[in-house]
mmCIF file of C-alpha atoms and ligand atoms in Angstrom:
data_model
loop_
_atom_site.group_PDB
_atom_site.id
_atom_site.type_symbol
_atom_site.label_atom_id
_atom_site.label_comp_id
_atom_site.label_asym_id
_atom_site.label_seq_id
_atom_site.Cartn_x
_atom_site.Cartn_y
_atom_site.Cartn_z
ATOM 1 C CA MET H 1 0.019 0.053 0.012
ATOM 2 C CA LYS H 2 1.309 3.548 -0.859
ATOM 3 C CA ASP H 3 1.526 5.720 2.301
ATOM 4 C CA GLU H 4 1.460 9.591 2.693
ATOM 5 C CA VAL H 5 3.987 11.784 1.547
ATOM 6 C CA ILE H 6 6.299 12.739 4.552
ATOM 7 C CA ASP H 7 5.608 16.425 5.177
ATOM 8 C CA LEU H 8 9.006 18.171 6.996
ATOM 9 C CA ARG H 9 7.388 21.794 6.726
ATOM 10 C CA ASN H 10 7.226 21.962 10.499
ATOM 11 C CA THR H 11 10.094 19.798 11.442
ATOM 12 C CA PRO H 12 13.123 21.245 13.408
ATOM 13 C CA LEU H 13 16.412 21.317 11.846
ATOM 14 C CA ILE H 14 19.178 19.279 13.460
ATOM 15 C CA SER H 15 22.429 21.054 14.273
ATOM 16 C CA PRO H 16 25.317 20.051 12.049
ATOM 17 C CA GLN H 17 27.374 20.215 15.407
ATOM 18 C CA SER H 18 25.551 17.150 16.754
ATOM 19 C CA ILE H 19 26.684 14.723 14.184
ATOM 20 C CA ARG H 20 30.293 14.451 12.510
ATOM 21 C CA SER H 21 30.257 17.187 9.996
ATOM 22 C CA PRO H 22 33.015 18.784 7.839
ATOM 23 C CA LYS H 23 33.797 22.383 8.526
ATOM 24 C CA TYR H 24 32.029 23.818 5.479
ATOM 25 C CA ALA H 25 28.812 22.571 6.806
ATOM 26 C CA LEU H 26 29.250 24.103 10.402
ATOM 27 C CA ARG H 27 30.010 27.467 8.725
ATOM 28 C CA ASP H 28 27.265 27.445 5.837
ATOM 29 C CA PHE H 29 24.355 25.301 6.959
ATOM 30 C CA ALA H 30 21.466 26.711 9.403
ATOM 31 C CA GLY H 31 20.877 23.072 9.934
ATOM 32 C CA ILE H 32 20.149 19.449 8.520
ATOM 33 C CA LEU H 33 16.586 19.042 7.307
ATOM 34 C CA VAL H 34 16.684 15.176 6.289
ATOM 35 C CA LEU H 35 19.572 12.770 7.653
ATOM 36 C CA ASN H 36 20.850 10.367 5.057
ATOM 37 C CA GLY H 37 19.349 7.435 6.907
ATOM 38 C CA GLU H 38 15.967 8.958 6.689
ATOM 39 C CA ILE H 39 16.636 9.600 2.814
ATOM 40 C CA VAL H 40 17.693 5.887 2.264
ATOM 41 C CA LEU H 41 14.681 4.589 4.231
ATOM 42 C CA ARG H 42 12.215 6.754 2.547
ATOM 43 C CA THR H 43 13.677 5.945 -0.800
ATOM 44 C CA ASN H 44 13.548 2.016 -0.259
ATOM 45 C CA LYS H 45 9.719 2.745 0.300
ATOM 46 C CA LEU H 46 9.284 4.458 -2.879
ATOM 47 C CA ALA H 47 11.492 1.796 -4.597
ATOM 48 C CA HIS H 48 9.005 -0.859 -3.075
ATOM 49 C CA ASP H 49 6.045 1.158 -4.550
ATOM 50 C CA ILE H 50 7.567 1.457 -7.908
ATOM 51 C CA GLN H 51 8.510 -2.224 -8.066
ATOM 52 C CA ASN H 52 4.949 -3.264 -7.255
ATOM 53 C CA ASP H 53 3.426 -0.842 -9.870
ATOM 54 C CA TYR H 54 6.014 -1.827 -12.779
ATOM 55 C CA GLU H 55 6.081 -5.633 -12.175
ATOM 56 C CA SER H 56 5.041 -6.464 -15.799
ATOM 57 C CA LYS H 57 6.150 -3.255 -17.400
ATOM 58 C CA LYS H 58 9.317 -1.916 -19.262
ATOM 59 C CA LEU H 59 10.446 0.411 -16.747
ATOM 60 C CA VAL H 60 13.277 2.736 -17.487
ATOM 61 C CA LEU H 61 14.386 5.445 -15.088
ATOM 62 C CA VAL H 62 15.204 8.825 -16.589
ATOM 63 C CA GLY H 63 17.498 10.823 -14.115
ATOM 64 C CA VAL H 64 17.548 14.613 -14.579
ATOM 65 C CA LEU H 65 21.217 15.771 -14.189
ATOM 66 C CA ASP H 66 22.766 16.916 -12.184
ATOM 67 C CA GLY H 67 20.879 16.992 -9.107
ATOM 68 C CA SER H 68 19.197 13.437 -9.213
ATOM 69 C CA VAL H 69 22.421 11.120 -9.295
ATOM 70 C CA HIS H 70 22.421 10.297 -5.583
ATOM 71 C CA PHE H 71 18.603 9.823 -5.420
ATOM 72 C CA ILE H 72 18.640 7.865 -8.750
ATOM 73 C CA LYS H 73 21.466 5.455 -7.312
ATOM 74 C CA ASP H 74 19.787 4.692 -4.100
ATOM 75 C CA LEU H 75 16.342 4.305 -5.785
ATOM 76 C CA SER H 76 17.408 1.930 -8.564
ATOM 77 C CA GLU H 77 19.420 -0.266 -6.084
ATOM 78 C CA GLY H 78 16.119 -0.645 -3.904
ATOM 79 C CA ILE H 79 13.804 -1.800 -7.090
ATOM 80 C CA GLY H 80 13.759 -5.422 -7.372
ATOM 81 C CA ILE H 81 12.927 -6.138 -10.807
ATOM 82 C CA PRO H 82 14.875 -5.533 -13.985
ATOM 83 C CA ILE H 83 15.233 -1.955 -14.938
ATOM 84 C CA LYS H 84 16.892 0.173 -17.540
ATOM 85 C CA ARG H 85 18.526 3.664 -16.407
ATOM 86 C CA THR H 86 19.746 6.557 -17.993
ATOM 87 C CA PHE H 87 19.983 10.516 -17.793
ATOM 88 C CA ILE H 88 19.011 13.535 -19.538
ATOM 89 C CA LYS H 89 20.083 17.202 -18.931
ATOM 90 C CA VAL H 90 18.121 20.302 -19.389
ATOM 91 C CA SER H 91 19.117 24.006 -19.186
ATOM 92 C CA SER H 92 17.867 25.867 -16.175
ATOM 93 C CA TYR H 93 15.362 28.743 -16.874
ATOM 94 C CA ARG H 94 17.186 30.348 -13.978
ATOM 95 C CA ASP H 95 19.982 30.898 -16.585
ATOM 96 C CA ASN H 96 17.560 32.518 -18.990
ATOM 97 C CA THR H 97 15.080 34.569 -16.859
ATOM 98 C CA THR H 98 14.297 36.784 -19.784
ATOM 99 C CA SER H 99 12.801 34.239 -22.161
ATOM 100 C CA GLY H 100 11.824 31.674 -19.368
ATOM 101 C CA GLU H 101 12.643 28.828 -21.841
ATOM 102 C CA ILE H 102 14.005 25.509 -20.760
ATOM 103 C CA GLU H 103 15.790 23.357 -23.431
ATOM 104 C CA LEU H 104 16.806 19.761 -23.413
ATOM 105 C CA HIS H 105 20.614 19.754 -23.387
ATOM 106 C CA LEU H 106 21.275 15.932 -23.291
ATOM 107 C CA ASN H 107 18.996 13.420 -24.945
ATOM 108 C CA PRO H 108 18.456 9.993 -23.335
ATOM 109 C CA MET H 109 21.007 7.539 -24.449
ATOM 110 C CA ILE H 110 18.341 4.441 -24.261
ATOM 111 C CA ASN H 111 15.563 4.150 -27.082
ATOM 112 C CA LEU H 112 12.336 5.270 -24.966
ATOM 113 C CA ASN H 113 10.119 4.034 -27.850
ATOM 114 C CA GLY H 114 7.392 1.917 -26.053
ATOM 115 C CA MET H 115 9.178 1.915 -22.720
ATOM 116 C CA ASP H 116 7.660 3.023 -19.373
ATOM 117 C CA VAL H 117 9.493 5.919 -18.383
ATOM 118 C CA LEU H 118 9.751 7.196 -14.915
ATOM 119 C CA ILE H 119 11.402 10.497 -14.697
ATOM 120 C CA VAL H 120 13.479 10.883 -11.503
ATOM 121 C CA GLU H 121 14.183 14.220 -9.895
ATOM 122 C CA ASP H 122 15.709 15.461 -6.869
ATOM 123 C CA ILE H 123 13.450 18.472 -6.254
ATOM 124 C CA VAL H 124 10.145 20.166 -7.687
ATOM 125 C CA ASP H 125 9.997 23.857 -7.157
ATOM 126 C CA SER H 126 8.249 25.987 -9.533
ATOM 127 C CA GLY H 127 7.151 22.734 -11.425
ATOM 128 C CA LYS H 128 8.362 24.242 -14.736
ATOM 129 C CA THR H 129 11.248 21.758 -15.330
ATOM 130 C CA LEU H 130 9.324 18.711 -14.523
ATOM 131 C CA GLN H 131 6.283 19.802 -16.714
ATOM 132 C CA PHE H 132 8.820 20.577 -19.629
ATOM 133 C CA ILE H 133 10.459 16.977 -19.223
ATOM 134 C CA ILE H 134 7.138 15.326 -19.270
ATOM 135 C CA ASP H 135 6.046 17.015 -22.245
ATOM 136 C CA GLU H 136 9.326 16.791 -24.135
ATOM 137 C CA ILE H 137 9.709 13.169 -23.493
ATOM 138 C CA LYS H 138 5.972 12.442 -24.561
ATOM 139 C CA GLN H 139 6.436 14.408 -27.735
ATOM 140 C CA LYS H 140 9.936 13.398 -28.912
ATOM 141 C CA PHE H 141 10.321 9.773 -27.907
ATOM 142 C CA ASN H 142 7.114 7.760 -28.014
ATOM 143 C CA PRO H 143 7.160 6.199 -24.725
ATOM 144 C CA ASN H 144 4.201 3.831 -23.499
ATOM 145 C CA THR H 145 3.902 5.744 -20.386
ATOM 146 C CA VAL H 146 5.388 8.727 -18.622
ATOM 147 C CA LYS H 147 5.335 8.952 -14.686
ATOM 148 C CA THR H 148 7.522 11.050 -12.157
ATOM 149 C CA CYS H 149 9.470 10.812 -9.085
ATOM 150 C CA SER H 150 10.943 13.412 -7.009
ATOM 151 C CA LEU H 151 12.693 12.899 -3.723
ATOM 152 C CA LEU H 152 11.528 16.385 -2.675
ATOM 153 C CA ASP H 153 8.541 18.701 -3.118
ATOM 154 C CA LYS H 154 8.854 22.478 -2.336
ATOM 155 C CA ALA H 155 5.127 22.482 -2.545
ATOM 156 C CA GLU H 156 4.596 26.136 -1.716
ATOM 157 C CA LYS H 157 6.577 27.273 -4.530
ATOM 158 C CA ARG H 158 4.527 26.221 -7.642
ATOM 159 C CA ALA H 159 4.478 28.884 -10.361
ATOM 160 C CA PRO H 160 1.140 30.122 -11.438
ATOM 161 C CA GLY H 161 -0.225 27.724 -14.060
ATOM 162 C CA PHE H 162 2.005 24.906 -12.649
ATOM 163 C CA GLU H 163 -0.203 24.340 -9.492
ATOM 164 C CA ASN H 164 -1.173 20.782 -10.686
ATOM 165 C CA VAL H 165 2.577 19.588 -11.265
ATOM 166 C CA VAL H 166 3.104 17.001 -8.613
ATOM 167 C CA ALA H 167 5.117 13.900 -8.887
ATOM 168 C CA ASP H 168 3.587 10.599 -8.838
ATOM 169 C CA TYR H 169 6.172 9.323 -6.275
ATOM 170 C CA THR H 170 7.461 11.896 -3.651
ATOM 171 C CA GLY H 171 9.767 11.462 -0.713
ATOM 172 C CA PHE H 172 9.315 14.618 1.344
ATOM 173 C CA ILE H 173 7.434 17.829 1.211
ATOM 174 C CA ILE H 174 9.789 20.396 2.536
ATOM 175 C CA PRO H 175 9.588 24.066 3.610
ATOM 176 C CA ASP H 176 10.569 27.004 1.339
ATOM 177 C CA GLU H 177 14.134 26.988 2.152
ATOM 178 C CA PHE H 178 17.360 26.815 0.272
ATOM 179 C CA VAL H 179 18.330 23.224 0.453
ATOM 180 C CA VAL H 180 21.622 21.419 -0.524
ATOM 181 C CA GLY H 181 23.378 18.142 -0.178
ATOM 182 C CA TYR H 182 22.708 14.645 -1.409
ATOM 183 C CA GLY H 183 22.881 15.867 -5.047
ATOM 184 C CA LEU H 184 21.577 19.533 -4.631
ATOM 185 C CA ASP H 185 23.893 22.383 -4.988
ATOM 186 C CA PHE H 186 24.259 25.917 -4.752
ATOM 187 C CA ALA H 187 26.465 27.235 -7.492
ATOM 188 C CA ASP H 188 27.764 23.676 -7.952
ATOM 189 C CA ASN H 189 28.744 23.407 -4.413
ATOM 190 C CA TYR H 190 27.691 21.070 -1.786
ATOM 191 C CA ARG H 191 26.350 18.195 -3.741
ATOM 192 C CA GLY H 192 28.545 15.594 -2.089
ATOM 193 C CA TYR H 193 27.252 16.426 1.456
ATOM 194 C CA ARG H 194 25.358 13.162 2.419
ATOM 195 C CA HIS H 195 22.304 14.773 4.399
ATOM 196 C CA ILE H 196 19.975 17.583 3.042
ATOM 197 C CA ALA H 197 20.799 20.724 4.673
ATOM 198 C CA VAL H 198 19.273 24.342 4.791
ATOM 199 C CA LEU H 199 21.807 26.798 3.651
ATOM 200 C CA LYS H 200 22.237 29.872 5.721
ATOM 201 C CA PRO H 201 20.655 32.984 3.914
ATOM 202 C CA GLU H 202 24.066 34.976 4.023
ATOM 203 C CA VAL H 203 25.819 32.286 1.904
ATOM 204 C CA PHE H 204 23.337 32.612 -1.206
ATOM 205 C CA SER H 205 22.659 36.284 -0.893
ATOM 206 C CA LYS H 206 26.218 37.303 -0.848
HETATM 207 C C1 PRP O 1 16.823 21.862 -10.116
HETATM 208 C C2 PRP O 1 16.135 20.508 -9.917
HETATM 209 C C3 PRP O 1 15.022 20.443 -11.117
HETATM 210 C C4 PRP O 1 14.653 21.790 -11.108
HETATM 211 C C5 PRP O 1 13.376 22.067 -10.268
HETATM 212 O O1 PRP O 1 17.687 21.794 -11.384
HETATM 213 O O2 PRP O 1 17.211 19.423 -10.184
HETATM 214 O O3 PRP O 1 15.340 19.992 -12.198
HETATM 215 O O4 PRP O 1 15.624 22.690 -10.597
HETATM 216 O O5 PRP O 1 13.201 23.540 -10.384
HETATM 217 P P1 PRP O 1 11.861 24.020 -10.822
HETATM 218 O O6 PRP O 1 10.277 23.141 -10.403
HETATM 219 O O7 PRP O 1 11.522 25.350 -10.415
HETATM 220 O O8 PRP O 1 11.661 23.876 -12.363
HETATM 221 P P2 PRP O 1 18.752 22.683 -11.447
HETATM 222 O O9 PRP O 1 18.376 23.634 -12.555
HETATM 223 O O10 PRP O 1 19.077 23.524 -10.291
HETATM 224 O O11 PRP O 1 20.165 21.804 -11.932
HETATM 225 P P3 PRP O 1 20.970 20.814 -11.200
HETATM 226 O O12 PRP O 1 19.903 19.704 -11.004
HETATM 227 O O13 PRP O 1 21.858 20.553 -12.224
HETATM 228 O O14 PRP O 1 21.586 21.468 -9.901
#
């Protein structure tokens, strides 16, 4: 049975001092929102749900670079049926705020024709990227089905017109904070930190 998405919007942060943390974590993080152990537990539950839903299907996980690499590794390890795995890369609309356009930079290296595609994201924020990817994959690659899985959902941040963009499988609903670690970055930093942490505002507003 599928369970409820875990809502972390009122969860107190864990001090980086209370666990073994590198110096940059003590300096730059307001606190830890999700410990690696909790991420792995939740990811295993999602993997179990996916395994049940795709038992007799041709599942291919399509990870969105760069942020999803930690998540897709743990997710695919937990799915106990044969699956394929590939990656795509999209440009960030944040790099191109004037036109607001997103582009596919890297095509999947697996033929998605007739496959059951599960797009794997680290986070849904405005919803624009996920909606773009769903439309693009359906339009260009002729899959059998397209569904979505995101570790994190910043539910309060949907852009107007994107309110209905919700992943089919979601790990955690999180507050509107700048989160890094477990693949998520600020200016390509912090991706290797194993927990998900909240960045201090003075770090990203400098
Ligand atoms: C992040 C994330 C999603 C997107 C979500 O990617 O991985 O793809 O933003 O934001 P949205 O819902 O507002 O569209 P980013 O552009 O930061 O690239 P990265 O994964 O390489 O860090």
